[in-house]
Amino acid sequence: EVQLVESGGGLVQAGGSLRLSCAGPGFIFDDYAIGWFRQGPGNEREGVSCISRSFGSTHYADSVKGRFTISSDDAKNRVYLQMNSLKPEDTAVYYCAAARGGSCNPGEGVPAYAHWGQGTQVTVSS
């Protein structure tokens, strides 16, 4: 069974940084695209970033380009999302998700991801 566990959320002031971690014990990241999504109050879940080792691709939403960086640690079977220059509008619950065979094509939205973590809260104060 694919299980994903996020960690690293918290409260930070605007301009600060956080690093989110997504752990996937029990499955091989190489077979999946790993995406980060977020859902703010009253908003739909939206894609933030994605990494696919098998396709050698990454993707970022326009709203986070230049501020967020996605990376993977193969030895630890983890994917990270480094978030810098955080803004109050980045406040949301952040989820990592896995799409088997995914390529991080922007067209691969929420429905393409079959496996989800429980989410971690990120709050950015102004």
Coordinates of C-alpha atoms in Angstrom, one line a residue:
E1 CA 0.0 0.0 0.0
V2 CA 1.3 3.4 -1.0
Q3 CA 1.6 5.7 2.0
L4 CA 2.7 9.3 2.0
V5 CA 3.6 11.4 5.0
E6 CA 4.2 15.1 4.9
S7 CA 6.1 17.1 7.5
G8 CA 7.7 20.5 7.9
G9 CA 4.7 22.8 8.0
G10 CA 4.4 25.6 10.5
L11 CA 3.9 29.3 11.2
V12 CA 6.3 31.7 9.6
Q13 CA 6.5 35.4 8.9
A14 CA 6.2 36.8 5.4
G15 CA 9.6 36.6 3.7
G16 CA 10.6 33.5 5.7
S17 CA 11.3 30.0 4.6
L18 CA 10.1 26.5 5.3
R19 CA 11.1 23.1 3.9
L20 CA 8.4 20.5 3.5
S21 CA 9.2 16.8 3.4
C22 CA 7.3 14.0 1.8
A23 CA 8.2 10.4 2.9
G24 CA 7.0 7.4 1.0
P25 CA 7.9 4.2 2.9
G26 CA 7.1 1.1 1.1
F27 CA 7.1 2.2 -2.5
I28 CA 9.6 3.2 -5.2
F29 CA 9.6 6.9 -6.1
D30 CA 11.1 6.1 -9.4
D31 CA 7.8 4.7 -10.6
Y32 CA 5.8 7.8 -9.7
A33 CA 5.6 11.5 -10.2
I34 CA 5.4 13.2 -6.8
G35 CA 3.5 16.4 -6.7
W36 CA 2.9 19.0 -4.1
F37 CA -0.6 20.5 -3.9
R38 CA -2.1 23.1 -1.6
Q39 CA -5.6 24.1 -0.5
G40 CA -6.3 27.4 1.1
P41 CA -9.5 28.3 2.9
G42 CA -12.4 28.4 0.5
N43 CA -10.1 27.5 -2.4
E44 CA -9.8 24.4 -4.7
R45 CA -6.8 22.2 -4.4
E46 CA -4.1 23.4 -6.7
G47 CA -0.9 22.1 -8.0
V48 CA 2.3 23.7 -6.7
S49 CA 5.2 21.6 -8.0
C50 CA 6.0 18.2 -9.3
I51 CA 9.0 16.0 -9.8
S52 CA 9.3 12.9 -12.0
R53 CA 12.6 11.0 -11.8
S54 CA 11.7 8.6 -14.6
F55 CA 10.9 11.4 -17.0
G56 CA 13.6 13.7 -15.6
S57 CA 11.1 16.5 -15.3
T58 CA 10.0 19.1 -12.8
H59 CA 7.2 21.6 -12.9
Y60 CA 6.2 24.7 -10.9
A61 CA 3.1 26.8 -10.7
D62 CA 3.6 30.3 -12.0
S63 CA 2.8 31.6 -8.5
V64 CA 5.8 29.9 -6.9
K65 CA 8.4 30.0 -9.7
G66 CA 11.7 31.4 -8.4
R67 CA 10.6 31.0 -4.8
F68 CA 10.0 27.2 -4.4
T69 CA 12.3 24.4 -5.2
I70 CA 11.4 20.7 -5.4
S71 CA 14.0 18.0 -4.9
S72 CA 14.3 14.3 -4.1
D73 CA 16.6 12.3 -1.9
D74 CA 16.7 8.8 -3.4
A75 CA 18.6 7.2 -0.5
K76 CA 15.9 8.4 1.9
N77 CA 13.0 8.0 -0.5
R78 CA 11.9 11.5 0.2
V79 CA 10.8 14.5 -1.8
Y80 CA 11.3 18.0 -0.5
L81 CA 9.7 21.4 -1.2
Q82 CA 12.0 24.3 -0.2
M83 CA 9.8 27.4 0.1
N84 CA 11.5 30.7 0.3
S85 CA 10.2 34.3 0.3
L86 CA 6.9 33.1 1.6
K87 CA 3.8 35.3 1.2
P88 CA 0.6 35.3 3.2
E89 CA -1.2 34.0 0.1
D90 CA 0.9 30.8 0.4
T91 CA -1.1 30.0 3.5
A92 CA -2.7 26.6 2.9
V93 CA -2.7 22.9 3.8
Y94 CA 0.1 21.4 1.7
Y95 CA -0.3 17.8 0.4
C96 CA 2.1 15.5 -1.4
A97 CA 0.7 13.0 -3.8
A98 CA 1.9 10.3 -6.1
A99 CA 0.9 9.5 -9.7
R100 CA 2.2 6.2 -11.0
G101 CA 3.8 6.7 -14.3
G102 CA 3.3 10.5 -14.1
S103 CA 5.4 12.9 -16.1
C104 CA 4.6 16.2 -14.3
N105 CA 2.8 17.4 -17.4
P106 CA 0.7 20.4 -16.3
G107 CA -2.3 18.6 -17.7
E108 CA -1.9 15.9 -15.0
G109 CA -4.0 17.6 -12.3
V110 CA -5.5 16.3 -9.1
P111 CA -7.4 13.3 -10.7
A112 CA -4.1 11.9 -12.0
Y113 CA -2.8 11.4 -8.4
A114 CA -4.1 8.3 -6.7
H115 CA -2.2 8.5 -3.5
W116 CA -2.3 11.3 -1.0
G117 CA -0.8 12.3 2.3
Q118 CA -2.7 13.7 5.2
G119 CA -1.4 17.3 4.6
T120 CA 0.6 19.7 6.6
Q121 CA -0.5 23.3 7.5
V122 CA 1.6 26.2 6.3
T123 CA 0.6 29.6 7.7
V124 CA 2.4 32.8 6.6
S125 CA 1.7 35.9 8.7
S126 CA 2.0 39.4 7.3

